[in-house]
Coordinates of C-alpha atoms in Angstrom, one line a residue:
M6 CA 86.1 131.0 131.9
T7 CA 83.3 130.4 129.5
V8 CA 79.8 130.5 130.9
L9 CA 80.5 130.0 134.6
D10 CA 82.5 131.7 137.3
A11 CA 84.4 130.4 140.3
T12 CA 81.4 131.2 142.6
L13 CA 79.0 129.1 140.6
T14 CA 75.7 128.5 142.5
W15 CA 73.2 125.6 142.0
A16 CA 70.8 128.2 140.6
Q17 CA 73.2 129.3 138.0
L18 CA 73.9 125.7 137.0
R19 CA 70.2 125.0 136.8
D20 CA 69.6 128.0 134.4
I21 CA 72.5 127.5 132.0
K22 CA 71.2 127.4 128.5
C23 CA 73.2 124.5 126.9
A24 CA 71.2 125.0 123.7
E25 CA 73.1 128.3 123.2
L26 CA 76.4 126.5 123.3
E27 CA 75.1 124.0 120.8
S28 CA 73.9 126.8 118.5
A29 CA 77.4 128.3 118.7
A30 CA 78.8 125.0 117.8
D31 CA 76.5 124.8 114.8
G32 CA 78.0 128.0 113.6
W33 CA 81.5 126.7 113.7
G34 CA 80.3 123.5 112.0
I35 CA 78.9 125.6 109.1
A36 CA 82.4 127.3 108.8
S37 CA 84.1 123.9 108.9
N38 CA 81.8 122.5 106.3
R39 CA 82.3 125.4 103.9
A40 CA 86.1 125.0 104.2
D41 CA 85.8 121.3 103.5
A42 CA 83.6 122.0 100.4
G43 CA 86.2 124.5 99.2
R44 CA 89.0 122.1 99.7
D45 CA 87.0 119.3 97.9
R46 CA 86.3 121.6 94.9
I47 CA 89.9 122.5 94.6
E48 CA 91.1 118.8 94.7
K49 CA 88.4 117.2 92.6
Q50 CA 87.6 120.0 90.0
L51 CA 90.2 122.7 89.7
L52 CA 93.4 120.7 90.2
A53 CA 92.1 117.8 88.1
G54 CA 91.2 120.2 85.3
L55 CA 94.6 121.9 85.4
R56 CA 96.6 118.7 85.4
E57 CA 94.6 117.3 82.4
N58 CA 94.3 120.3 80.2
Q59 CA 97.1 122.8 81.0
H60 CA 100.9 122.5 80.9
G61 CA 103.7 124.8 81.4
A62 CA 105.2 127.2 84.0
A63 CA 102.0 129.1 84.5
A64 CA 100.0 126.0 85.0
D65 CA 102.6 124.6 87.5
A66 CA 102.5 127.9 89.5
A67 CA 98.6 127.7 89.5
V68 CA 98.7 124.2 90.8
G69 CA 101.2 125.1 93.5
R70 CA 99.0 128.0 94.7
L71 CA 95.8 125.9 94.6
R72 CA 97.4 123.2 96.6
R73 CA 98.5 125.7 99.2
L74 CA 94.9 127.1 99.4
G75 CA 93.5 123.6 99.6
R76 CA 95.9 122.9 102.5
N77 CA 94.9 126.2 104.3
L78 CA 91.2 125.2 103.8
Q79 CA 92.0 121.8 105.3
Y80 CA 93.5 123.5 108.4
V81 CA 90.4 125.7 108.7
Y82 CA 88.2 122.6 108.4
T83 CA 90.1 120.9 111.1
E84 CA 90.3 123.7 113.6
C85 CA 86.7 124.8 113.1
G86 CA 85.6 121.2 113.6
L87 CA 87.6 121.0 116.9
V88 CA 85.9 124.2 118.2
R89 CA 82.5 122.7 117.3
T90 CA 83.1 119.5 119.1
A91 CA 84.5 121.3 122.1
L92 CA 81.4 123.3 122.4
N93 CA 79.1 120.4 121.8
S94 CA 81.0 118.3 124.4
L95 CA 80.9 121.2 126.9
A96 CA 77.2 121.4 126.4
H97 CA 76.8 117.6 126.8
D98 CA 78.9 117.4 130.0
L99 CA 77.1 120.3 131.6
R100 CA 73.7 118.9 130.7
V101 CA 74.6 115.7 132.5
Q102 CA 75.4 117.8 135.6
Q103 CA 72.2 119.8 135.2
T104 CA 70.2 116.5 135.1
A105 CA 71.9 115.4 138.3
L106 CA 71.1 118.7 139.9
R107 CA 67.5 118.8 138.8
R108 CA 66.9 115.3 140.1
A109 CA 68.2 116.3 143.5
L110 CA 66.0 119.5 143.5
D111 CA 62.9 117.5 142.4
E112 CA 63.4 115.1 145.2
A113 CA 63.8 118.0 147.8
E114 CA 60.7 119.5 146.6
S115 CA 58.7 116.3 146.7
L116 CA 59.8 115.9 150.4
K117 CA 59.0 119.6 151.1
Y118 CA 62.6 120.4 152.0
T119 CA 64.1 123.9 151.3
V120 CA 67.2 124.2 149.2
N121 CA 69.0 127.3 150.3
P122 CA 71.1 129.6 148.0
D123 CA 74.3 128.2 149.4
G124 CA 73.2 124.5 148.6
S125 CA 72.3 123.6 152.1
V126 CA 69.1 121.7 152.6
T127 CA 66.6 122.5 155.4
Y128 CA 64.3 119.8 156.5
P129 CA 61.3 119.6 159.0
A130 CA 60.9 117.8 162.3
G131 CA 59.9 114.2 161.9
G132 CA 60.2 110.7 163.2
A133 CA 59.0 109.3 166.6
S134 CA 59.7 110.0 170.3
V135 CA 61.4 107.3 172.3
V136 CA 59.2 108.3 175.4
E137 CA 55.6 109.0 175.1
G138 CA 54.9 112.7 175.2
A139 CA 58.5 113.8 174.4
P140 CA 58.9 116.2 171.5
L141 CA 59.5 114.9 167.9
P142 CA 63.0 114.9 166.6
P143 CA 63.6 118.5 165.5
G144 CA 64.3 119.6 161.9
G145 CA 67.6 121.0 160.8
T146 CA 69.8 122.1 157.9
A147 CA 72.1 119.6 156.1
R148 CA 75.4 120.9 154.7
V149 CA 78.2 119.2 152.9
T150 CA 80.7 120.2 155.7
S151 CA 78.7 118.6 158.5
D152 CA 76.2 116.0 159.4
P153 CA 73.5 117.7 161.6
G154 CA 70.6 115.6 162.6
L155 CA 72.2 112.3 161.9
Y156 CA 72.5 111.3 165.5
P157 CA 69.9 112.0 168.2
P158 CA 70.7 114.9 170.6
S159 CA 69.7 112.8 173.7
G160 CA 68.5 109.4 174.7
L161 CA 64.9 110.7 174.8
V162 CA 64.6 111.8 171.1
G163 CA 64.9 109.4 168.2
P164 CA 66.7 110.1 164.9
N165 CA 65.0 112.4 162.4
P166 CA 64.6 110.3 159.2
H167 CA 64.7 113.5 157.1
A168 CA 68.3 114.2 158.2
A169 CA 70.0 111.5 156.1
K170 CA 67.9 112.2 153.1
A171 CA 68.6 115.9 153.2
Q172 CA 72.3 115.2 153.7
D173 CA 72.4 113.1 150.6
I174 CA 70.6 115.8 148.5
A175 CA 73.0 118.4 149.8
H176 CA 75.9 116.2 148.7
R177 CA 74.4 115.6 145.3
I178 CA 73.8 119.3 144.7
A179 CA 77.4 120.1 145.8
K180 CA 78.8 117.4 143.6
A181 CA 76.9 118.6 140.5
V182 CA 78.1 122.1 141.0
G183 CA 81.7 121.2 141.7
T184 CA 81.9 118.9 138.7
A185 CA 80.4 121.6 136.5
V186 CA 83.1 124.1 137.6
E187 CA 85.8 121.5 136.7
I188 CA 84.2 120.9 133.3
D189 CA 84.1 124.6 132.6
W190 CA 87.7 125.2 133.5
R191 CA 88.8 122.2 131.4
F192 CA 87.0 123.4 128.2
A193 CA 88.1 126.9 128.8
R194 CA 91.7 125.8 128.6
V195 CA 91.0 123.9 125.4
L196 CA 89.1 126.6 123.7
R197 CA 91.9 129.2 124.5
R198 CA 94.5 127.1 122.6
L199 CA 92.4 126.8 119.4
K200 CA 93.9 129.9 117.9
A201 CA 95.7 130.1 114.6
E202 CA 98.9 132.0 113.8
E203 CA 98.5 135.2 111.7
G204 CA 99.2 135.0 108.0
L205 CA 97.9 133.2 104.9
K206 CA 100.2 130.3 105.0
V207 CA 99.9 127.1 107.1
P208 CA 103.5 125.7 107.6
D209 CA 104.3 122.4 109.2
R210 CA 104.7 124.0 112.6
T211 CA 101.0 125.0 112.4
W212 CA 100.0 121.4 111.8
T213 CA 102.2 120.5 114.8
D214 CA 100.0 122.8 116.9
A215 CA 96.9 121.3 115.2
A216 CA 98.0 117.9 116.3
G217 CA 98.3 119.1 119.8
D218 CA 94.8 120.8 119.5
A219 CA 93.2 117.6 118.4
A220 CA 94.8 115.7 121.3
A221 CA 93.5 118.3 123.8
V222 CA 89.9 118.1 122.4
R223 CA 90.0 114.4 122.4
E224 CA 91.0 114.4 126.0
A225 CA 88.3 116.9 127.0
A226 CA 85.6 115.2 124.9
R227 CA 86.5 111.7 125.9
G228 CA 83.1 111.0 127.3
Y229 CA 81.2 112.6 124.6
L230 CA 82.5 110.8 121.5
K231 CA 85.2 108.3 122.0
S232 CA 83.3 105.8 124.2
R233 CA 80.7 105.4 121.5
I234 CA 83.1 104.2 118.8
P235 CA 82.3 100.4 118.3
R236 CA 85.9 99.1 118.3
D237 CA 84.9 95.6 119.4
A238 CA 82.0 95.2 116.9
S239 CA 82.2 93.4 113.6
P240 CA 83.0 95.3 110.4
A241 CA 79.3 94.9 109.3
A242 CA 78.1 96.3 112.7
R243 CA 80.6 99.3 112.3
R244 CA 79.2 100.1 109.0
E245 CA 75.7 100.0 110.3
W246 CA 76.7 102.3 113.2
W247 CA 78.2 104.8 110.9
E248 CA 75.1 104.7 108.6
H249 CA 72.9 105.6 111.5
L250 CA 74.9 108.6 112.7
T251 CA 73.6 112.0 111.9
D252 CA 75.6 114.2 109.5
E253 CA 76.7 116.4 112.5
Q254 CA 77.9 113.3 114.5
R255 CA 79.9 112.1 111.5
E256 CA 81.4 115.5 111.0
E257 CA 82.5 115.6 114.6
Y258 CA 84.1 112.1 114.6
L259 CA 86.0 113.1 111.5
A260 CA 87.2 116.3 113.0
V261 CA 88.3 114.9 116.4
Y262 CA 89.0 111.2 115.7
P263 CA 90.3 111.0 112.1
D264 CA 92.8 108.4 113.4
Q265 CA 90.1 106.2 114.8
I266 CA 87.6 106.5 111.9
G267 CA 90.2 106.4 109.2
N268 CA 91.6 103.0 110.5
L269 CA 88.2 101.4 111.5
D270 CA 87.5 98.4 109.3
G271 CA 83.9 98.6 108.1
I272 CA 83.8 102.3 107.5
P273 CA 83.3 103.2 103.8
S274 CA 86.4 103.8 101.9
L275 CA 85.6 107.4 100.9
I276 CA 85.1 108.2 104.6
R277 CA 88.3 106.5 105.5
D278 CA 90.1 108.4 102.8
T279 CA 88.8 111.8 104.0
A280 CA 89.7 110.9 107.6
N281 CA 93.2 109.6 106.9
R282 CA 94.2 112.5 104.7
D283 CA 93.4 114.8 107.6
N284 CA 95.3 112.4 110.0
L285 CA 98.1 112.3 107.6
Q286 CA 98.7 116.1 108.1
L287 CA 98.4 115.7 111.8
L288 CA 101.0 112.9 111.8
I289 CA 103.3 115.0 109.7
G290 CA 102.9 117.8 112.2
K291 CA 103.5 115.5 115.1
L292 CA 106.8 114.2 113.7
E293 CA 108.0 117.4 112.4
G294 CA 111.0 118.8 114.2
R295 CA 111.9 115.6 116.1
S296 CA 115.5 114.6 115.9
D297 CA 115.4 110.9 116.4
E298 CA 116.1 108.6 113.5
T299 CA 112.8 106.7 113.6
S300 CA 110.7 110.0 113.4
G301 CA 112.9 111.1 110.5
V302 CA 112.3 107.8 108.6
R303 CA 108.6 107.9 109.2
L304 CA 108.3 111.5 108.1
A305 CA 110.0 110.8 104.8
G306 CA 107.5 108.1 104.1
L307 CA 104.5 110.2 105.1
R308 CA 105.8 113.1 103.0
E309 CA 106.1 110.8 100.0
I310 CA 102.6 109.5 100.4
Q311 CA 101.4 113.0 100.7
R312 CA 103.3 114.0 97.5
Q313 CA 101.5 111.1 95.6
L314 CA 98.1 112.1 96.9
D315 CA 98.7 115.8 95.9
E316 CA 99.8 114.6 92.4
G317 CA 96.7 112.6 91.7
G318 CA 96.9 110.2 88.8
R319 CA 95.1 107.2 87.6
P320 CA 93.8 105.0 89.1
P321 CA 92.9 107.4 91.9
M322 CA 94.5 106.8 95.3
Y323 CA 92.5 106.2 98.4
L324 CA 94.3 106.4 101.9
L325 CA 92.6 103.6 103.9
G326 CA 94.9 103.5 106.8
I327 CA 97.7 105.5 108.3
G328 CA 99.5 105.5 111.6
D329 CA 102.9 105.5 113.4
E330 CA 102.6 102.6 115.7
G331 CA 105.0 99.8 115.6
N332 CA 106.9 99.9 112.3
G333 CA 104.3 102.2 110.9
R334 CA 100.9 101.5 109.2
A335 CA 99.8 102.5 105.7
I336 CA 97.0 101.1 103.6
V337 CA 96.6 102.6 100.2
A338 CA 94.2 101.6 97.3
F339 CA 94.5 102.4 93.7
G340 CA 90.8 102.5 92.6
N341 CA 87.8 102.6 94.9
P342 CA 87.5 99.2 96.6
D343 CA 83.9 99.8 97.6
T344 CA 82.7 100.2 94.0
A345 CA 85.1 97.8 92.1
R346 CA 84.0 94.4 91.1
N347 CA 87.5 93.1 91.5
V348 CA 89.6 94.0 94.5
A349 CA 93.2 92.7 95.2
A350 CA 95.0 93.3 98.5
Y351 CA 98.8 92.9 98.5
V352 CA 100.5 92.1 101.8
P353 CA 104.3 93.0 101.8
G354 CA 106.8 91.1 103.8
L355 CA 110.5 91.1 104.9
N356 CA 111.9 94.6 105.8
T357 CA 108.8 96.5 105.0
S358 CA 108.1 99.5 107.2
L359 CA 106.6 103.1 106.8
D360 CA 109.5 104.7 105.1
K361 CA 110.3 106.4 101.7
D362 CA 111.1 103.0 100.1
F363 CA 107.7 101.7 101.0
A364 CA 106.0 104.8 99.7
T365 CA 107.8 104.5 96.4
G366 CA 108.2 100.8 96.0
D367 CA 105.5 99.0 97.6
L368 CA 102.8 101.5 96.6
K369 CA 104.0 101.1 93.0
R370 CA 103.5 97.4 93.2
A371 CA 99.8 97.9 93.9
R372 CA 99.6 100.7 91.4
D373 CA 101.1 98.5 88.7
T374 CA 98.7 95.7 89.6
A375 CA 95.7 98.0 89.5
I376 CA 96.8 99.3 86.0
G377 CA 97.2 95.7 84.8
M378 CA 93.8 94.7 86.2
H379 CA 92.2 97.6 84.4
L380 CA 93.4 96.2 81.1
H381 CA 91.3 93.2 81.8
D382 CA 88.4 94.8 83.7
P383 CA 88.2 98.6 84.4
S384 CA 86.1 97.9 87.5
S385 CA 89.2 96.9 89.6
A386 CA 91.2 98.1 92.5
A387 CA 94.5 97.1 94.1
I388 CA 95.7 97.8 97.6
T389 CA 98.9 97.7 99.5
W390 CA 98.2 96.7 103.0
L391 CA 100.9 97.5 105.6
G392 CA 98.6 96.8 108.6
Y393 CA 101.1 94.8 110.7
D394 CA 104.8 94.7 111.8
A395 CA 106.6 92.9 109.1
P396 CA 110.0 91.5 110.2
Q397 CA 113.0 93.8 109.9
L398 CA 116.5 92.8 109.1
P399 CA 118.9 95.6 110.0
D400 CA 121.8 93.1 110.6
G401 CA 121.4 90.6 107.8
L402 CA 119.1 87.6 107.1
D403 CA 119.5 85.8 110.3
S404 CA 116.7 87.5 112.3
L405 CA 114.6 85.3 114.5
D406 CA 111.6 87.5 113.7
V407 CA 111.7 86.4 110.1
A408 CA 112.4 82.8 111.2
G409 CA 109.2 82.8 113.4
D410 CA 105.5 82.8 113.0
E411 CA 104.4 85.3 115.6
R412 CA 104.2 88.4 113.4
A413 CA 102.5 86.5 110.7
I414 CA 99.8 85.1 113.0
K415 CA 99.2 88.5 114.5
G416 CA 99.3 90.2 111.1
G417 CA 96.9 87.5 109.6
A418 CA 94.3 88.4 112.3
A419 CA 94.6 92.1 111.4
F420 CA 94.4 91.3 107.7
N421 CA 91.2 89.4 108.2
G422 CA 89.7 92.3 110.0
F423 CA 90.6 94.5 107.0
M424 CA 89.2 92.3 104.4
G425 CA 86.1 91.8 106.5
G426 CA 85.7 95.5 106.3
L427 CA 86.0 95.5 102.5
S428 CA 83.4 92.8 102.3
A429 CA 81.0 94.9 104.4
T430 CA 81.5 98.1 102.4
N431 CA 81.7 96.8 98.8
E432 CA 78.6 97.7 96.9
N433 CA 78.6 94.7 94.6
A434 CA 76.5 91.6 95.3
D435 CA 79.4 89.2 94.8
P436 CA 82.8 91.0 94.4
H437 CA 85.8 89.1 93.3
M438 CA 88.6 89.5 95.9
T439 CA 92.2 88.3 95.8
A440 CA 94.8 88.2 98.5
I441 CA 98.4 88.6 97.3
G442 CA 101.2 87.7 99.7
H443 CA 104.9 88.4 98.8
S444 CA 107.8 87.1 100.8
Y445 CA 107.0 87.0 104.5
G446 CA 103.6 88.5 103.5
S447 CA 102.8 85.1 102.0
R448 CA 103.3 83.6 105.3
T449 CA 101.0 86.3 106.8
V450 CA 98.3 85.5 104.2
G451 CA 98.7 81.8 105.0
A452 CA 98.2 82.6 108.7
A453 CA 95.1 84.6 107.8
T454 CA 93.5 81.6 106.1
Q455 CA 93.9 79.5 109.3
Q456 CA 91.8 81.9 111.3
S457 CA 88.3 80.9 112.0
G458 CA 86.3 81.2 108.8
G459 CA 89.3 81.9 106.6
I460 CA 89.9 85.3 105.0
P461 CA 86.5 87.0 104.6
G462 CA 85.3 87.4 101.0
I463 CA 88.5 85.9 99.4
D464 CA 88.1 84.0 96.1
D465 CA 91.7 83.6 95.0
I466 CA 95.2 83.7 96.6
V467 CA 98.4 84.7 94.9
L468 CA 101.8 83.8 96.5
V469 CA 105.1 85.2 95.1
G470 CA 108.6 85.0 96.5
S471 CA 107.3 82.8 99.2
P472 CA 109.3 81.0 101.8
G473 CA 106.3 78.9 102.7
V474 CA 102.8 79.7 104.0
G475 CA 102.5 77.5 107.1
V476 CA 100.5 74.6 105.5
D477 CA 101.7 71.9 103.2
R478 CA 98.9 71.8 100.6
A479 CA 97.1 74.5 98.6
E480 CA 93.7 73.0 99.5
D481 CA 94.3 73.8 103.1
L482 CA 94.2 77.6 102.4
G483 CA 90.4 77.5 102.2
V484 CA 89.7 78.6 98.6
G485 CA 90.3 75.4 96.7
K486 CA 93.7 74.4 95.2
N487 CA 92.7 75.6 91.8
H488 CA 92.3 79.1 93.3
V489 CA 95.8 79.3 94.7
F490 CA 98.5 80.7 92.3
V491 CA 102.3 80.8 92.8
G492 CA 105.1 82.7 91.2
A493 CA 108.7 81.6 92.1
A494 CA 111.7 83.0 90.3
E495 CA 114.6 80.6 89.7
N496 CA 117.1 83.0 91.2
D497 CA 114.9 84.1 94.2
V498 CA 116.8 82.8 97.2
V499 CA 113.8 83.3 99.5
T500 CA 111.8 80.7 97.6
K501 CA 114.7 78.2 98.3
L502 CA 115.5 78.7 102.0
P503 CA 116.3 75.7 104.0
S504 CA 113.6 73.9 106.0
H505 CA 113.6 73.4 109.7
R506 CA 115.0 69.9 109.3
Q507 CA 117.9 71.3 107.3
A508 CA 118.5 74.0 109.8
A509 CA 118.8 71.5 112.5
A510 CA 121.4 69.6 110.5
G511 CA 123.7 72.6 110.3
F512 CA 121.9 75.7 109.0
Y513 CA 122.9 77.9 111.9
A514 CA 126.5 76.7 111.7
V515 CA 126.9 78.7 108.4
P516 CA 127.9 82.4 109.1
G517 CA 125.5 84.8 107.4
G518 CA 122.2 83.1 108.1
P519 CA 119.7 81.5 105.7
V520 CA 121.1 83.0 102.4
A521 CA 124.6 82.0 103.2
A522 CA 123.4 78.6 104.2
Y523 CA 121.6 78.2 100.9
L524 CA 124.5 79.4 98.9
F525 CA 127.3 77.7 100.6
G526 CA 126.2 75.3 103.3
D527 CA 126.0 71.6 103.0
A528 CA 122.6 71.6 104.9
A529 CA 120.8 73.1 101.9
D530 CA 119.2 70.5 99.6
Q531 CA 117.9 72.3 96.7
G532 CA 116.0 69.4 95.5
D533 CA 114.0 69.2 98.7
D534 CA 110.5 70.6 98.4
D535 CA 110.3 71.7 102.1
L536 CA 111.0 75.4 102.9
W537 CA 111.3 77.2 106.2
F538 CA 107.6 77.7 106.6
G539 CA 106.4 74.4 105.1
K540 CA 106.1 72.8 101.7
D541 CA 107.4 74.9 98.8
P542 CA 104.3 76.5 97.2
A543 CA 105.9 76.0 93.7
S544 CA 106.1 72.3 94.2
K545 CA 103.9 69.6 92.8
A546 CA 103.3 68.3 96.3
F547 CA 101.8 71.6 97.4
G548 CA 99.4 71.5 94.4
A549 CA 98.8 75.2 93.6
R550 CA 98.7 76.6 90.0
R551 CA 102.2 77.9 89.1
F552 CA 102.5 80.7 86.6
P553 CA 105.7 81.6 84.6
V554 CA 108.1 84.3 85.9
D555 CA 111.4 85.6 84.8
D556 CA 114.4 84.0 86.3
G557 CA 115.7 87.3 87.6
P558 CA 119.3 88.5 88.0
G559 CA 121.8 86.0 89.4
L560 CA 122.2 85.5 93.1
L561 CA 125.7 86.8 93.2
S562 CA 126.7 90.2 91.8
G563 CA 130.2 91.7 92.6
G564 CA 130.8 89.2 95.3
K565 CA 127.5 90.2 97.1
V566 CA 124.1 88.6 97.4
N567 CA 121.7 90.1 94.8
M568 CA 118.0 90.0 95.9
G569 CA 116.8 91.5 92.6
A570 CA 114.8 88.4 91.7
H571 CA 112.9 88.7 94.9
G572 CA 111.6 92.1 94.2
Q573 CA 110.5 92.2 90.6
Y574 CA 107.4 90.0 90.5
F575 CA 105.1 93.0 90.2
D576 CA 107.1 95.1 87.8
P577 CA 105.7 95.0 84.2
V578 CA 109.1 96.2 82.9
R579 CA 111.4 93.8 84.6
D580 CA 109.0 90.9 84.7
N581 CA 106.0 91.4 82.4
S582 CA 104.9 87.8 82.6
S583 CA 104.7 87.7 86.4
A584 CA 103.0 91.2 86.6
N585 CA 100.4 90.2 83.9
S586 CA 99.8 86.8 85.6
I587 CA 99.1 88.7 88.9
A588 CA 96.8 91.1 87.1
L589 CA 94.9 88.3 85.3
V590 CA 94.1 86.4 88.6
A591 CA 93.2 89.6 90.4
A592 CA 90.9 90.7 87.6
G593 CA 89.0 87.4 87.8
K594 CA 90.6 86.1 84.5
A595 CA 92.6 83.2 85.8
H596 CA 91.3 80.9 83.0
D597 CA 93.6 82.9 80.6
L598 CA 96.6 82.1 82.8
K599 CA 99.6 80.3 81.4
A600 CA 100.9 77.3 83.4
E601 CA 104.4 76.7 84.6
E602 CA 106.0 73.3 85.5
Y603 CA 106.3 72.5 89.1
R604 CA 109.6 72.5 90.7

């Protein structure tokens, strides 16, 4: 046990000095902060200097050792932070029971009752006789195991009004002491497990233990921190909440709830990045060693994100969200979205999940966009937002998920929350913000615009590879039709999927789903401007501004469907015209955009 023993008395509980526990917590906090400062210096100064100025085997070896040291300091920071929070939470919970005890003792003193060492309460005679001249109801002693004095001993003596009050005080004293014993045992178990392996390395199995440690402290400290996180507040209110926390409170939330703080819209991006880098390690530790396929896929994606974060590069990466729920969550910015005047958020679509392909492909799309934006305005940032469950097609292009709106509508609500957070944390008076939807992601962006108030802070919308957005006119997206931009490759089959009307005429009769129906079915009318999710965004009837893109590779290659045209819109090598057009709009330079004829 820590400060109590199994025979705790109310006097011992009364005299516990919770301030000493908090002082010990402060010492662990100092150790945690020093480790964090060391890690920060390694990542932002030493590693950056080596990468920029030194090359060769010796430099590579030094980088490897510094990364290992930084990872070790990250572990020290995490574990020391958990100890600090456990001690502070222990002090907090014990103080609550001390307060309950002292109120009971104060009430006993005011009534002139005697609280005995064993917690029983002795009270005086009192009340009134039933018969004149009979004695007053006698005093007694109230214990939690009996109810003495609650009933009159005979018909001639009335009840003693002190008996019930004394019994209540005795129960309150016993409850405070009993709860304090339970609290002490609970935190003793948590503190005993906060112990690192010997040695100078921190392997993945150690992070697995750290993930378990964090879960244990979260459970033990549930009443101390978690209940105070404003999950149901607006992003602006969350930012205000964070700003009004003390430094110590912030450090504790980051140590114990990096997953909550890192994924909370409205928290500043630098804070989210710090929290999510720690949570990334905990997630890797959590998934390490699992044998199921999903964990393996997630782990590969997480490791690739970690590799890119370690590698650095320009524009710098900020991890604004990470999680393993659903198909996985990852939000990565290239450039700081809180300081940039231009911020673009790209929503991926069909078949996107947290895997290695996402970490290499979808992150590259945001990076390429950010680099292109910087050519037009250096104060720019681009984001890949995987904050929803995009439809997955393991068995071909006939999934009902991709055919339906449910995931887009749910994802659109989450996207609006994220953009509301960026609007709350951006430091510019009137930042220029762009929503970019690709494939089913364009339907998700369309759904977001139909939420109450539209997408917070958005000035422009870019739709590429779109099967429709759920509305039939660009002006219905809430930013004005001149601020909606569309790229549609001639050979991109997704931009020519049959409409619902065509499907009803025989679309599902064609084996192979939408693509086969488009290629071989009589139901597909390529001259029609209606797509699966509404009017073709590249059509004149929709009314958006269409920009030129490369036709892309042909639809058939080697007897198979080739989806290459659907995936090259952001690539400055494969489709420079499209990539530069997206960057122009996102950088607020849409007036320089070239126009393309409508379909």
